[in-house]
Amino acid sequence: MILFLRPTIAAFNSQGVASLKRAPLSDFPLAEKPSWFQKHKKKLLEYTVVGAIVHLSSSILAFGTCYVTVTKFGNLEQSLVAHGNPDLVGAAPGLNIIMTYGLYKSLLPLRLSTTAIGTWSIVRYYRCRREKKLKKLAEKQRERFGES
């Protein structure tokens, strides 16, 4: 919290006697509110790297799963022939990638929620693990220096 000290103003009345008054607050600009980034700077620094790793991992896993799903269960060649487009049968591998990408993009809300929950869980796990490790280290140091 920032504490502003207002200067004292000496005012002289008609008899020449000085009286001390505080300057009004309206003369001084209020401190700017900290931005959202400034408020959450520590959390952003702590979560950003872990969040990026979790999101990349879940995205790679999701894309691979979508590709396997489309190639294994999506019989594009049969559906092209059935719908009267036998000319596109040779383009089936390219269509597999297009279908995979569409399915992958439709799963964005699931990937983002997985990223949020996974990031929070991983940071919490490693924070608890670090605290336990520090407690053990402090106990060892107390034992070592306490016995000497």
PDB file of C-alpha atoms in Angstrom:
ATOM      1  CA  MET A   1       0.000   0.000   0.000  1.00  0.00           C
ATOM      2  CA  ILE A   2       1.365   3.362  -0.953  1.00  0.00           C
ATOM      3  CA  LEU A   3       1.115   6.026   1.710  1.00  0.00           C
ATOM      4  CA  PHE A   4       1.057   9.589   0.499  1.00  0.00           C
ATOM      5  CA  LEU A   5       2.340  12.289   2.785  1.00  0.00           C
ATOM      6  CA  ARG A   6       0.609  15.557   2.161  1.00  0.00           C
ATOM      7  CA  PRO A   7       2.736  18.638   2.657  1.00  0.00           C
ATOM      8  CA  THR A   8       1.770  21.145   5.287  1.00  0.00           C
ATOM      9  CA  ILE A   9       0.779  24.603   4.108  1.00  0.00           C
ATOM     10  CA  ALA A  10       1.485  27.609   6.258  1.00  0.00           C
ATOM     11  CA  ALA A  11      -1.392  30.062   6.061  1.00  0.00           C
ATOM     12  CA  PHE A  12      -1.290  33.506   7.594  1.00  0.00           C
ATOM     13  CA  ASN A  13      -4.438  35.128   8.891  1.00  0.00           C
ATOM     14  CA  SER A  14      -5.139  38.858   8.962  1.00  0.00           C
ATOM     15  CA  GLN A  15      -3.196  39.381  12.231  1.00  0.00           C
ATOM     16  CA  GLY A  16      -0.106  37.691  10.784  1.00  0.00           C
ATOM     17  CA  VAL A  17      -0.434  34.533  12.855  1.00  0.00           C
ATOM     18  CA  ALA A  18       0.580  31.418  10.997  1.00  0.00           C
ATOM     19  CA  SER A  19      -1.600  28.368  11.118  1.00  0.00           C
ATOM     20  CA  LEU A  20      -0.622  25.024   9.701  1.00  0.00           C
ATOM     21  CA  LYS A  21      -3.038  23.171   7.465  1.00  0.00           C
ATOM     22  CA  ARG A  22      -2.810  20.014   5.464  1.00  0.00           C
ATOM     23  CA  ALA A  23      -3.046  20.373   1.721  1.00  0.00           C
ATOM     24  CA  PRO A  24      -6.335  18.972   0.393  1.00  0.00           C
ATOM     25  CA  LEU A  25      -6.217  15.526  -1.162  1.00  0.00           C
ATOM     26  CA  SER A  26      -7.735  16.834  -4.359  1.00  0.00           C
ATOM     27  CA  ASP A  27      -4.444  18.608  -5.091  1.00  0.00           C
ATOM     28  CA  PHE A  28      -2.631  15.283  -5.427  1.00  0.00           C
ATOM     29  CA  PRO A  29      -3.395  12.650  -8.041  1.00  0.00           C
ATOM     30  CA  LEU A  30      -4.355   9.301  -6.638  1.00  0.00           C
ATOM     31  CA  ALA A  31      -2.041   6.417  -7.303  1.00  0.00           C
ATOM     32  CA  GLU A  32      -2.920   4.568 -10.477  1.00  0.00           C
ATOM     33  CA  LYS A  33      -4.588   1.248  -9.917  1.00  0.00           C
ATOM     34  CA  PRO A  34      -2.227  -1.610 -10.651  1.00  0.00           C
ATOM     35  CA  SER A  35      -2.978  -3.356 -13.913  1.00  0.00           C
ATOM     36  CA  TRP A  36      -4.210  -6.928 -14.104  1.00  0.00           C
ATOM     37  CA  PHE A  37      -0.715  -8.042 -15.122  1.00  0.00           C
ATOM     38  CA  GLN A  38       0.875  -6.311 -12.121  1.00  0.00           C
ATOM     39  CA  LYS A  39      -1.610  -7.908  -9.738  1.00  0.00           C
ATOM     40  CA  HIS A  40      -1.054 -11.408 -11.104  1.00  0.00           C
ATOM     41  CA  LYS A  41       2.580 -11.185 -12.150  1.00  0.00           C
ATOM     42  CA  LYS A  42       3.778 -13.907  -9.759  1.00  0.00           C
ATOM     43  CA  LYS A  43       1.082 -16.363 -10.818  1.00  0.00           C
ATOM     44  CA  LEU A  44       1.658 -15.644 -14.485  1.00  0.00           C
ATOM     45  CA  LEU A  45       5.366 -16.303 -14.118  1.00  0.00           C
ATOM     46  CA  GLU A  46       4.668 -19.481 -12.179  1.00  0.00           C
ATOM     47  CA  TYR A  47       1.973 -20.876 -14.483  1.00  0.00           C
ATOM     48  CA  THR A  48       3.004 -19.722 -17.980  1.00  0.00           C
ATOM     49  CA  VAL A  49       5.741 -22.252 -18.729  1.00  0.00           C
ATOM     50  CA  VAL A  50       3.835 -25.144 -17.197  1.00  0.00           C
ATOM     51  CA  GLY A  51       0.674 -24.084 -19.050  1.00  0.00           C
ATOM     52  CA  ALA A  52       2.493 -23.962 -22.381  1.00  0.00           C
ATOM     53  CA  ILE A  53       3.971 -27.433 -21.868  1.00  0.00           C
ATOM     54  CA  VAL A  54       0.634 -28.913 -20.772  1.00  0.00           C
ATOM     55  CA  HIS A  55      -1.199 -27.306 -23.702  1.00  0.00           C
ATOM     56  CA  LEU A  56       1.343 -28.500 -26.278  1.00  0.00           C
ATOM     57  CA  SER A  57       1.271 -32.004 -24.836  1.00  0.00           C
ATOM     58  CA  SER A  58      -2.518 -32.198 -24.797  1.00  0.00           C
ATOM     59  CA  SER A  59      -2.705 -30.728 -28.319  1.00  0.00           C
ATOM     60  CA  ILE A  60      -0.264 -33.272 -29.748  1.00  0.00           C
ATOM     61  CA  LEU A  61      -2.093 -36.087 -28.006  1.00  0.00           C
ATOM     62  CA  ALA A  62      -5.476 -34.805 -29.228  1.00  0.00           C
ATOM     63  CA  PHE A  63      -4.313 -34.448 -32.835  1.00  0.00           C
ATOM     64  CA  GLY A  64      -2.866 -37.969 -32.837  1.00  0.00           C
ATOM     65  CA  THR A  65      -6.049 -39.357 -31.333  1.00  0.00           C
ATOM     66  CA  CYS A  66      -8.175 -37.530 -33.910  1.00  0.00           C
ATOM     67  CA  TYR A  67      -6.037 -38.865 -36.763  1.00  0.00           C
ATOM     68  CA  VAL A  68      -6.288 -42.450 -35.527  1.00  0.00           C
ATOM     69  CA  THR A  69     -10.036 -42.030 -35.064  1.00  0.00           C
ATOM     70  CA  VAL A  70     -10.558 -40.654 -38.572  1.00  0.00           C
ATOM     71  CA  THR A  71      -8.365 -43.232 -40.312  1.00  0.00           C
ATOM     72  CA  LYS A  72      -9.704 -46.185 -38.341  1.00  0.00           C
ATOM     73  CA  PHE A  73     -13.413 -45.372 -38.127  1.00  0.00           C
ATOM     74  CA  GLY A  74     -13.979 -42.863 -40.913  1.00  0.00           C
ATOM     75  CA  ASN A  75     -14.390 -44.819 -44.145  1.00  0.00           C
ATOM     76  CA  LEU A  76     -14.036 -41.818 -46.418  1.00  0.00           C
ATOM     77  CA  GLU A  77     -13.532 -43.875 -49.570  1.00  0.00           C
ATOM     78  CA  GLN A  78     -16.799 -45.747 -49.098  1.00  0.00           C
ATOM     79  CA  SER A  79     -18.717 -42.596 -48.231  1.00  0.00           C
ATOM     80  CA  LEU A  80     -17.328 -40.793 -51.314  1.00  0.00           C
ATOM     81  CA  VAL A  81     -18.458 -43.616 -53.601  1.00  0.00           C
ATOM     82  CA  ALA A  82     -21.846 -43.820 -51.865  1.00  0.00           C
ATOM     83  CA  HIS A  83     -22.472 -40.086 -52.279  1.00  0.00           C
ATOM     84  CA  GLY A  84     -21.548 -40.121 -55.965  1.00  0.00           C
ATOM     85  CA  ASN A  85     -18.011 -38.682 -55.857  1.00  0.00           C
ATOM     86  CA  PRO A  86     -15.793 -41.597 -56.969  1.00  0.00           C
ATOM     87  CA  ASP A  87     -13.337 -39.122 -58.550  1.00  0.00           C
ATOM     88  CA  LEU A  88     -12.148 -38.042 -55.089  1.00  0.00           C
ATOM     89  CA  VAL A  89     -11.246 -41.556 -53.898  1.00  0.00           C
ATOM     90  CA  GLY A  90      -7.586 -40.981 -54.803  1.00  0.00           C
ATOM     91  CA  ALA A  91      -7.519 -37.907 -52.597  1.00  0.00           C
ATOM     92  CA  ALA A  92      -8.551 -39.853 -49.479  1.00  0.00           C
ATOM     93  CA  PRO A  93      -5.237 -39.365 -47.556  1.00  0.00           C
ATOM     94  CA  GLY A  94      -5.551 -35.603 -47.962  1.00  0.00           C
ATOM     95  CA  LEU A  95      -9.173 -35.785 -46.915  1.00  0.00           C
ATOM     96  CA  ASN A  96      -8.135 -37.750 -43.830  1.00  0.00           C
ATOM     97  CA  ILE A  97      -5.906 -34.859 -42.745  1.00  0.00           C
ATOM     98  CA  ILE A  98      -8.668 -32.327 -43.437  1.00  0.00           C
ATOM     99  CA  MET A  99     -11.188 -34.363 -41.431  1.00  0.00           C
ATOM    100  CA  THR A 100      -8.646 -34.812 -38.650  1.00  0.00           C
ATOM    101  CA  TYR A 101      -7.998 -31.079 -38.496  1.00  0.00           C
ATOM    102  CA  GLY A 102     -11.717 -30.335 -38.364  1.00  0.00           C
ATOM    103  CA  LEU A 103     -12.254 -32.814 -35.538  1.00  0.00           C
ATOM    104  CA  TYR A 104      -9.168 -31.468 -33.737  1.00  0.00           C
ATOM    105  CA  LYS A 105     -10.489 -27.883 -33.938  1.00  0.00           C
ATOM    106  CA  SER A 106     -13.916 -28.956 -32.676  1.00  0.00           C
ATOM    107  CA  LEU A 107     -12.261 -30.311 -29.528  1.00  0.00           C
ATOM    108  CA  LEU A 108     -10.773 -26.906 -28.573  1.00  0.00           C
ATOM    109  CA  PRO A 109     -13.014 -26.353 -25.500  1.00  0.00           C
ATOM    110  CA  LEU A 110     -12.033 -29.766 -24.187  1.00  0.00           C
ATOM    111  CA  ARG A 111      -8.336 -29.079 -24.766  1.00  0.00           C
ATOM    112  CA  LEU A 112      -8.486 -25.686 -23.074  1.00  0.00           C
ATOM    113  CA  SER A 113     -10.279 -27.019 -20.005  1.00  0.00           C
ATOM    114  CA  THR A 114      -7.779 -29.886 -19.834  1.00  0.00           C
ATOM    115  CA  THR A 115      -4.951 -27.353 -20.034  1.00  0.00           C
ATOM    116  CA  ALA A 116      -6.385 -25.231 -17.233  1.00  0.00           C
ATOM    117  CA  ILE A 117      -7.028 -28.144 -14.886  1.00  0.00           C
ATOM    118  CA  GLY A 118      -3.774 -29.898 -15.751  1.00  0.00           C
ATOM    119  CA  THR A 119      -1.677 -26.769 -15.265  1.00  0.00           C
ATOM    120  CA  TRP A 120      -3.216 -26.047 -11.894  1.00  0.00           C
ATOM    121  CA  SER A 121      -2.773 -29.661 -10.764  1.00  0.00           C
ATOM    122  CA  ILE A 122       0.857 -29.905 -11.869  1.00  0.00           C
ATOM    123  CA  VAL A 123       1.870 -26.601 -10.285  1.00  0.00           C
ATOM    124  CA  ARG A 124       0.135 -27.557  -7.054  1.00  0.00           C
ATOM    125  CA  TYR A 125       1.807 -30.982  -7.005  1.00  0.00           C
ATOM    126  CA  TYR A 126       5.298 -29.585  -7.540  1.00  0.00           C
ATOM    127  CA  ARG A 127       4.730 -26.774  -5.047  1.00  0.00           C
ATOM    128  CA  CYS A 128       3.777 -29.315  -2.333  1.00  0.00           C
ATOM    129  CA  ARG A 129       6.717 -31.495  -3.301  1.00  0.00           C
ATOM    130  CA  ARG A 130       9.107 -28.538  -3.071  1.00  0.00           C
ATOM    131  CA  GLU A 131       7.751 -27.561   0.367  1.00  0.00           C
ATOM    132  CA  LYS A 132       8.208 -31.104   1.668  1.00  0.00           C
ATOM    133  CA  LYS A 133      11.753 -31.171   0.324  1.00  0.00           C
ATOM    134  CA  LEU A 134      12.539 -27.844   1.999  1.00  0.00           C
ATOM    135  CA  LYS A 135      11.109 -29.078   5.317  1.00  0.00           C
ATOM    136  CA  LYS A 136      13.286 -32.199   5.174  1.00  0.00           C
ATOM    137  CA  LEU A 137      16.338 -30.098   4.351  1.00  0.00           C
ATOM    138  CA  ALA A 138      15.608 -27.745   7.259  1.00  0.00           C
ATOM    139  CA  GLU A 139      15.215 -30.715   9.629  1.00  0.00           C
ATOM    140  CA  LYS A 140      18.530 -32.186   8.496  1.00  0.00           C
ATOM    141  CA  GLN A 141      20.259 -28.860   9.038  1.00  0.00           C
ATOM    142  CA  ARG A 142      18.713 -28.518  12.517  1.00  0.00           C
ATOM    143  CA  GLU A 143      19.878 -32.024  13.405  1.00  0.00           C
ATOM    144  CA  ARG A 144      23.362 -31.392  12.047  1.00  0.00           C
ATOM    145  CA  PHE A 145      23.875 -28.025  13.722  1.00  0.00           C
ATOM    146  CA  GLY A 146      21.911 -28.929  16.835  1.00  0.00           C
ATOM    147  CA  GLU A 147      24.148 -31.937  17.612  1.00  0.00           C
ATOM    148  CA  SER A 148      27.444 -30.076  17.102  1.00  0.00           C
TER     149      SER A 148
END
